Short mmCIF file of C-alpha atoms (C1' of nucleotides) in Angstrom, two decimals:
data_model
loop_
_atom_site.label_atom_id
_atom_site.label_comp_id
_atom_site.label_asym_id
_atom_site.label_seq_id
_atom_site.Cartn_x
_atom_site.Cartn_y
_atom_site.Cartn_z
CA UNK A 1 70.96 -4.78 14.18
CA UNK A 2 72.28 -2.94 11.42
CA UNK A 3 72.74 -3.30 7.46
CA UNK A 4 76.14 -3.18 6.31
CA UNK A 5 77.38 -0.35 4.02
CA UNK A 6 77.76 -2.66 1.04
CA UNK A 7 73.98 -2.64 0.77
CA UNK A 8 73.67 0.25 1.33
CA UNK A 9 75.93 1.32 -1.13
CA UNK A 10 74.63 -1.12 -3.79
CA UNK A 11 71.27 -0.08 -3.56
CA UNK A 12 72.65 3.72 -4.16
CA UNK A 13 74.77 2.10 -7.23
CA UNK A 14 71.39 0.67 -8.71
CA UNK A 15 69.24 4.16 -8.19
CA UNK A 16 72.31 5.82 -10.07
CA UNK A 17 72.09 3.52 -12.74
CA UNK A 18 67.52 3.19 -13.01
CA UNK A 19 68.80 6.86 -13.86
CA UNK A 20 71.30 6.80 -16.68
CA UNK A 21 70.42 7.71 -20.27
CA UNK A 22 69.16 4.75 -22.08
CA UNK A 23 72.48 2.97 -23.49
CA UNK A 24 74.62 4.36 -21.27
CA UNK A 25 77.06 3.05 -19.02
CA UNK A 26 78.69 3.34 -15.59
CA UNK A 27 82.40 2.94 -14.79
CA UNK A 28 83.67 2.03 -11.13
CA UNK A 29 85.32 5.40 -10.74
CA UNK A 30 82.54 7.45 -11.69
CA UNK A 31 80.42 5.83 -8.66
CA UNK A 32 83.37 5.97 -6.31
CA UNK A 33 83.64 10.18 -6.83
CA UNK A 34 79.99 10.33 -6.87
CA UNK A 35 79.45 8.59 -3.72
CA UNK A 36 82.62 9.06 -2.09
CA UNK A 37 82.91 5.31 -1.87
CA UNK A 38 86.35 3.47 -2.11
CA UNK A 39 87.24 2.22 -5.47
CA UNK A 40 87.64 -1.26 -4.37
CA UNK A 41 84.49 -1.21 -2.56
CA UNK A 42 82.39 -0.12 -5.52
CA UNK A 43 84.48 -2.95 -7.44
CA UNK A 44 83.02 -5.87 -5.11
CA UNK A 45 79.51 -4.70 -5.01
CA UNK A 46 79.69 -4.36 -8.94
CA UNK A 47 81.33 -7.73 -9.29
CA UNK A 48 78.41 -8.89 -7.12
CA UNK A 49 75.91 -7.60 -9.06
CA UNK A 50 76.80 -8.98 -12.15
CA UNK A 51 77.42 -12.27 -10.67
CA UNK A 52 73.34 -11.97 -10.16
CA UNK A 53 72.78 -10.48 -13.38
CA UNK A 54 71.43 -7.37 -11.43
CA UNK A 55 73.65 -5.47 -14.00
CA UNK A 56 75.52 -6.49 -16.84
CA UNK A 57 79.03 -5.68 -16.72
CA UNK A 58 81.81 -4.86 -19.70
CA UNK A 59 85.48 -5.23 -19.60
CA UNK A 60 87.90 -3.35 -21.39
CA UNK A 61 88.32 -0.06 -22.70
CA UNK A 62 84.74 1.40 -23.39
CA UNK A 63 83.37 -0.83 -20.93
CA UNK A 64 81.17 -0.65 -17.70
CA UNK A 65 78.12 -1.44 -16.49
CA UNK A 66 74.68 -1.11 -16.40
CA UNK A 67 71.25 -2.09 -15.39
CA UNK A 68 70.53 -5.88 -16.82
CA UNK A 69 66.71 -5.34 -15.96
CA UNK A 70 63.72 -3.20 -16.10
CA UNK A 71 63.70 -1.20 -12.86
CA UNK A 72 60.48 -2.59 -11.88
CA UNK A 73 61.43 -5.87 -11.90
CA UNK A 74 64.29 -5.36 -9.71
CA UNK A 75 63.28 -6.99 -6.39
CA UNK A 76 64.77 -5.18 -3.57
CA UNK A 77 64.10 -8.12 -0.87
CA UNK A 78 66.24 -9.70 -3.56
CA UNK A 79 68.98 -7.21 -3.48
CA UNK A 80 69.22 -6.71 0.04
CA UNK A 81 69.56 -10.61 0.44
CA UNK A 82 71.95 -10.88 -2.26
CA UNK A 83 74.33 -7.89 -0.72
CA UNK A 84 74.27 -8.69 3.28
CA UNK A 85 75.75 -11.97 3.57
CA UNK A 86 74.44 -12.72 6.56
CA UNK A 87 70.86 -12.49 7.13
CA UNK A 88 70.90 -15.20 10.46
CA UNK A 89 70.04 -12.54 12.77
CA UNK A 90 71.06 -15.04 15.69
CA UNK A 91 73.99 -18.19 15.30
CA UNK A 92 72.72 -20.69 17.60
CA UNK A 93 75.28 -23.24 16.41
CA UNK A 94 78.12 -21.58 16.40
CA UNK A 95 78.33 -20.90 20.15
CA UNK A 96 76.73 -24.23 21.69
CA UNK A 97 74.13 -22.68 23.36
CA UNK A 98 72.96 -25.10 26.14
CA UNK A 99 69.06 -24.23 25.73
CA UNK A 100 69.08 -24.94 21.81
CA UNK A 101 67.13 -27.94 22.32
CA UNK A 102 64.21 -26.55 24.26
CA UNK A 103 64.35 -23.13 22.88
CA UNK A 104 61.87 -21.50 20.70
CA UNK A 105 63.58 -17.87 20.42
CA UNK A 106 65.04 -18.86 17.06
CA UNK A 107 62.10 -19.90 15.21
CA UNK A 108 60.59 -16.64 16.79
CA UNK A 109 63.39 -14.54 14.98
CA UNK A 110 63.27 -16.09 12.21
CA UNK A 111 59.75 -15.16 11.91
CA UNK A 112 60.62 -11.60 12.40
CA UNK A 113 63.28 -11.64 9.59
CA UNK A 114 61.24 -13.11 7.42
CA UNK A 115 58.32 -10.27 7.79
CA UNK A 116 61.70 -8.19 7.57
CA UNK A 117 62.16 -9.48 4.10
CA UNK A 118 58.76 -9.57 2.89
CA UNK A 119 58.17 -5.90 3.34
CA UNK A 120 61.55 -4.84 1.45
CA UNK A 121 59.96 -7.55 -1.39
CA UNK A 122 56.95 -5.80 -2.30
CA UNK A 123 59.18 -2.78 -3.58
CA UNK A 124 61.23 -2.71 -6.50
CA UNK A 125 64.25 -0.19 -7.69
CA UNK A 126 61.58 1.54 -9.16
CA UNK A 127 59.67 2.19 -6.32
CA UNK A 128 62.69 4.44 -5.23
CA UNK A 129 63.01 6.58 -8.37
CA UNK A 130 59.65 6.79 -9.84
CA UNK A 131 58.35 9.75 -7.77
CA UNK A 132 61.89 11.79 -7.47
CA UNK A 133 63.39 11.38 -11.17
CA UNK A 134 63.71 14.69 -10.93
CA UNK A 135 65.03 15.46 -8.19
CA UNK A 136 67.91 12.47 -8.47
CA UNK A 137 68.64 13.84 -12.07
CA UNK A 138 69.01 17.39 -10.87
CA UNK A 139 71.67 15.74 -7.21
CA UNK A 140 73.39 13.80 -9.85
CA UNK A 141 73.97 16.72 -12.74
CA UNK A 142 72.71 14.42 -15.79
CA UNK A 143 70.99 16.13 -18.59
CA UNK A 144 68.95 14.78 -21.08
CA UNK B 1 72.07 -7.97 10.02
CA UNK B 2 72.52 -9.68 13.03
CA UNK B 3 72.02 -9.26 16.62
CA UNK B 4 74.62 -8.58 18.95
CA UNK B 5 75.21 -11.54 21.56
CA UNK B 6 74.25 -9.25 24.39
CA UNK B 7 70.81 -9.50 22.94
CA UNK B 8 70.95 -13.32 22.94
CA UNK B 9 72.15 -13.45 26.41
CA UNK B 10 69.62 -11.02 27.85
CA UNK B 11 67.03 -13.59 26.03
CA UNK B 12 68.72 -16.60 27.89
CA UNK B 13 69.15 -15.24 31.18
CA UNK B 14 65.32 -14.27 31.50
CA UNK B 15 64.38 -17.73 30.20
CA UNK B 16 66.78 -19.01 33.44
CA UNK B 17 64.70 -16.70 35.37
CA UNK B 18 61.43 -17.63 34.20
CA UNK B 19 62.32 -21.41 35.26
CA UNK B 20 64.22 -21.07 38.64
CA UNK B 21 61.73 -21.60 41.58
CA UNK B 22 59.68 -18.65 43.28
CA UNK B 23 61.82 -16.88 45.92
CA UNK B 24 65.18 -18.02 44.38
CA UNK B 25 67.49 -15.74 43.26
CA UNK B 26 70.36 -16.19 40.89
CA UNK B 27 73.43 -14.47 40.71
CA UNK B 28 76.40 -13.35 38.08
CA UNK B 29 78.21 -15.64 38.69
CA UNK B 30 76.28 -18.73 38.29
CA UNK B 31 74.74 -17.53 35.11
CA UNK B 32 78.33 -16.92 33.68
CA UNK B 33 79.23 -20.25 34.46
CA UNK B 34 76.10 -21.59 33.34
CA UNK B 35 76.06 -20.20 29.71
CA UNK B 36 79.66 -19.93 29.86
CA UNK B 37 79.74 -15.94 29.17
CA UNK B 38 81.96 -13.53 30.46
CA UNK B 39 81.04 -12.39 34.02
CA UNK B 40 81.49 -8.71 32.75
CA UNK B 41 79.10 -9.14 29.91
CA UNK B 42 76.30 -10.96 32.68
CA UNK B 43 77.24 -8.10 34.95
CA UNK B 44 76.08 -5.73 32.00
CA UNK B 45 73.01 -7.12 31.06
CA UNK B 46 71.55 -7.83 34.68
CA UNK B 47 72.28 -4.20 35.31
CA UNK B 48 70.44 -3.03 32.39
CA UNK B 49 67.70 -5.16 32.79
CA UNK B 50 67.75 -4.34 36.26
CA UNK B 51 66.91 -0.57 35.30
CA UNK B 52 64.35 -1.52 32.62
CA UNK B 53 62.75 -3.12 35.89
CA UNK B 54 62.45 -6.52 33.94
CA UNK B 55 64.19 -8.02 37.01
CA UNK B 56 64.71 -6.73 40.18
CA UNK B 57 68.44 -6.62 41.72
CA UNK B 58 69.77 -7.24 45.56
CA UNK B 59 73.05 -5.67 46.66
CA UNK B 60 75.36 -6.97 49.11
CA UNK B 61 75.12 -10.34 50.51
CA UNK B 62 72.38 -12.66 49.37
CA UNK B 63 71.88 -10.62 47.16
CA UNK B 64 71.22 -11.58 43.31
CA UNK B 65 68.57 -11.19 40.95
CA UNK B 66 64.63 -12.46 39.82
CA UNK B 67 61.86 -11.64 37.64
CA UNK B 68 60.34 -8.17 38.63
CA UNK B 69 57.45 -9.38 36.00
CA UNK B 70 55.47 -12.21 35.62
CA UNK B 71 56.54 -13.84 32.36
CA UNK B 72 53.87 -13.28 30.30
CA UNK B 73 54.33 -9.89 30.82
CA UNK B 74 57.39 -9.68 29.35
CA UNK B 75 57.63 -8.90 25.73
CA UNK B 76 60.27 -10.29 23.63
CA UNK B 77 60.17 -6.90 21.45
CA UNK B 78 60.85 -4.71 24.77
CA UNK B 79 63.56 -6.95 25.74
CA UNK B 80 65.28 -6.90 21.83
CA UNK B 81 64.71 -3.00 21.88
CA UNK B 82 65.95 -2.28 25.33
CA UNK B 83 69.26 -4.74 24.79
CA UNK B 84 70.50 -4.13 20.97
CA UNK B 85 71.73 -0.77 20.89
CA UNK B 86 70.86 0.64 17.55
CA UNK B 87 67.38 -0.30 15.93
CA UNK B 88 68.24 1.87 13.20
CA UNK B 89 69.20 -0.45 10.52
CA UNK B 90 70.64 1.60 8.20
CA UNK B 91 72.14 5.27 8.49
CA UNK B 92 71.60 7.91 6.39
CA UNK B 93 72.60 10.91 8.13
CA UNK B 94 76.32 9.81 9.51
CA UNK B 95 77.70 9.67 5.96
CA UNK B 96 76.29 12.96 4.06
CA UNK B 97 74.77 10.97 2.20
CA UNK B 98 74.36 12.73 -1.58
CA UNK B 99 70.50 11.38 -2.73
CA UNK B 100 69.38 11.82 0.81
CA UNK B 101 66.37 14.58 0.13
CA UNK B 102 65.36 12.22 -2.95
CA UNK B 103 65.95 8.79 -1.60
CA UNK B 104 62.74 6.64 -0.33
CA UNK B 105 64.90 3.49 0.82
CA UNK B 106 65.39 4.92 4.35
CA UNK B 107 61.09 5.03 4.68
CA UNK B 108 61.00 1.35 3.29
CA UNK B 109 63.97 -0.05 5.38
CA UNK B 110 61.89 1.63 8.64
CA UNK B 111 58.47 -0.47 7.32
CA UNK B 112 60.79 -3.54 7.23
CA UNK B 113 62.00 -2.88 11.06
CA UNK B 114 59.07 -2.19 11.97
CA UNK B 115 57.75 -5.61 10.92
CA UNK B 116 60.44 -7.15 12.45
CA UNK B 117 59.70 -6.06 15.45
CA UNK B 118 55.83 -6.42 15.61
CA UNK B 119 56.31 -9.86 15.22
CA UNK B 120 58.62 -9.58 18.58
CA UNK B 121 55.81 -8.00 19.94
CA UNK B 122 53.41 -10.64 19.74
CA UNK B 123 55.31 -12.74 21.87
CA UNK B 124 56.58 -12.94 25.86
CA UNK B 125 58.97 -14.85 27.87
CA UNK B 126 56.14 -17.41 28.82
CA UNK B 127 55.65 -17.93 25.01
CA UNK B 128 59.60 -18.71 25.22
CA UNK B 129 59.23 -21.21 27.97
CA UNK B 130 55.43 -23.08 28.57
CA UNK B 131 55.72 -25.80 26.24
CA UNK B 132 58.82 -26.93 27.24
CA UNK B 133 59.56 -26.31 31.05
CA UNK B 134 60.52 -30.22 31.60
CA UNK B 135 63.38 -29.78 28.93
CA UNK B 136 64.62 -26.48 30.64
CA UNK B 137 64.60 -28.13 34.34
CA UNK B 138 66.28 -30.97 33.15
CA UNK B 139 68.82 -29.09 31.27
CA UNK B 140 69.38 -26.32 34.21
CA UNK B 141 69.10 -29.34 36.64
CA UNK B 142 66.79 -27.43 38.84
CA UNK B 143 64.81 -29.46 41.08
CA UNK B 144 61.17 -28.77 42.88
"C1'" DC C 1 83.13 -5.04 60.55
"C1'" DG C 2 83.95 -8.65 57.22
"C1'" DA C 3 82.23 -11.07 53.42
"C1'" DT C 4 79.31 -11.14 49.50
"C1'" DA C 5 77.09 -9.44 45.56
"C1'" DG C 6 75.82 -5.99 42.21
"C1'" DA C 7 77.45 -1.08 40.13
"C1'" DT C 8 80.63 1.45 37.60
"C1'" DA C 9 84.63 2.69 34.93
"C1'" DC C 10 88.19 1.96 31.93
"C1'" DA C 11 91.47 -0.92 29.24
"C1'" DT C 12 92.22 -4.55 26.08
"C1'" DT C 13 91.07 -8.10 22.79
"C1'" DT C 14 88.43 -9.91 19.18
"C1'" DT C 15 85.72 -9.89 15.19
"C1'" DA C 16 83.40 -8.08 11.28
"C1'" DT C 17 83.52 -4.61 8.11
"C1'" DA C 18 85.66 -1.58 5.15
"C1'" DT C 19 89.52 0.02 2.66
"C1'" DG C 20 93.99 -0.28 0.26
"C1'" DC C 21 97.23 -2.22 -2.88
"C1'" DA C 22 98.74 -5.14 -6.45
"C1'" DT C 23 98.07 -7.77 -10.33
"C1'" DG C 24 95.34 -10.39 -13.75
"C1'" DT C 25 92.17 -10.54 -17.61
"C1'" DT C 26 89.31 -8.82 -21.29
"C1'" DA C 27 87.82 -5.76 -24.90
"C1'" DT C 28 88.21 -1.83 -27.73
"C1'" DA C 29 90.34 1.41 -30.65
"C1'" DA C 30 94.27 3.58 -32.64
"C1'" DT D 1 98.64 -5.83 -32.78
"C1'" DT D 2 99.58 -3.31 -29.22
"C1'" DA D 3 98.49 0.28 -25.87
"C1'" DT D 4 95.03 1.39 -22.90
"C1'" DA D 5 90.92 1.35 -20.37
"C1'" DA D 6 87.92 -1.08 -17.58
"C1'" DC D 7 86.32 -4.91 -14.68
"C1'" DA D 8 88.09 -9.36 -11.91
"C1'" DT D 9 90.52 -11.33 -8.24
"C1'" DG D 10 93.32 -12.03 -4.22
"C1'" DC D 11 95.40 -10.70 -0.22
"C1'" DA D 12 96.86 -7.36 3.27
"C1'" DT D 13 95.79 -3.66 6.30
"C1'" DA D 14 92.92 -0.39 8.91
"C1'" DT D 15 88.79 0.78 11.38
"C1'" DA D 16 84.99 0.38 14.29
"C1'" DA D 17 81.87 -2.17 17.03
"C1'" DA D 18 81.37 -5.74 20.16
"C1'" DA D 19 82.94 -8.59 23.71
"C1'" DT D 20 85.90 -9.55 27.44
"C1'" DG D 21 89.13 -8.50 31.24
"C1'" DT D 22 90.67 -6.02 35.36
"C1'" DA D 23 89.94 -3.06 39.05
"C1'" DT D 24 87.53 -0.58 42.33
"C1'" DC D 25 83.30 1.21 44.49
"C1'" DT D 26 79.01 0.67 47.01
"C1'" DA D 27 75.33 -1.61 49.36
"C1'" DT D 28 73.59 -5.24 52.45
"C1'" DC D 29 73.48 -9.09 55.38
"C1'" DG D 30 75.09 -11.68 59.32
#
DNA sequence: CGATAGATACATTTTATATGCATGTTATAA
DNA sequence: TTATAACATGCATATAAAATGTATCTATCG
């Protein structure tokens, strides 16, 4: 049972950006160096974003992208749900499983997803940053 | 995030278990045929719940396999932890990751796990099974 | 001792994830 | 108004984890 990177990387995209200087902006390549993260990966999970209005994002020359939201109210029950595209922990269906009509392990994991989910919603983006400003500021070489 | 099918099989085969009649045994091969799963992946699973002591296993001729516990001593949350592999949801370490001495997601990700499986732990094979032990019979066509 | 059944090891296939490459579209600034 | 920078989109390929297949070993019963 495992998160995929995507998440992972998008929730490192959106501590990168809580971070930037008021009015400023991200590009793609920036956060692929930074993170050593494939171009076209950082280009999905930005697209994604912005789909959600997470982050706004600019085309053309000058453009890029950057938080669409106050940190706070950045849910990150919401982002991880958003990113990993599957969050059926078990496919019942998909496999014909004889038991399905007599069994009870589903609604069981469901259960257990769900309490997965509700923990990661009672933290926001700013729960990650607000303690360590510093310390991300100092990893990530901005000045102020 | 999603378990892997070995997980789901373990589940199944100890529900099978938990129905078949005191003193019977079942073997690999019938529960392959039964759920329709590879005998290799069967052979796997018995074996490791065969070391975890969940069931007990007979070599050699007449030989096969039963519950080493009574069913309501068997936690769903051991079973899920012994059969997925990795519990660790997301990984921080593999990949150098650059924020890792300032990043708090790791902490909140292990709270969400955590959750996930406490609510596991609240339940046991006999939980999986007592309200519907007609439906099982009928659908293993087991007879008393 | 032969047949049966699990134990063990390794090879291969399959699937999901991640990455790569190419091109399109939009916006800014010279 | 055109060159350029930046995100958008689609598809192809590579990688890694999971699942399956094949083979052989070992234990046990009759």
């Amino acid at each position: 049972m495992q998160l995929t990177r995507h998440t992972d990387y998008g929730i490192r995209i959106l501590i990168y950006l809580a971070l930037l200087p008021k009015e400023d902006k991200a590009s793609i390549d920036t956060i692929s160096a930074l993170y050593d993260i494939s171009r076209n990966n950082v280009n999905k999970i930005v697209h994604q974003l912005g789909k959600a209005k997470v982050i706004e994002t600019r085309r053309g020359k000058g453009g890029g992208f950057f938080l669409d939201q106050h940190p706070e109210n950045i849910n990150l029950g919401d982002v991880v749900m958003l990113l990993e595209n599957t969050l059926e922990v078990i496919d019942c269906e998909n496999q014909k499983c004889r038991i399905l009509p007599a069994c009870s392990f589903k609604g069981i994991i469901n259960e257990a997803s769900t309490a997965f989910i509700d923990v990661l919603r009672k933290y926001t983006l700013d729960d990650l940053i607000k303690s360590s400003k510093q310390d991300f500021t100092t990893i990530f070489n901005l000045s102020f």
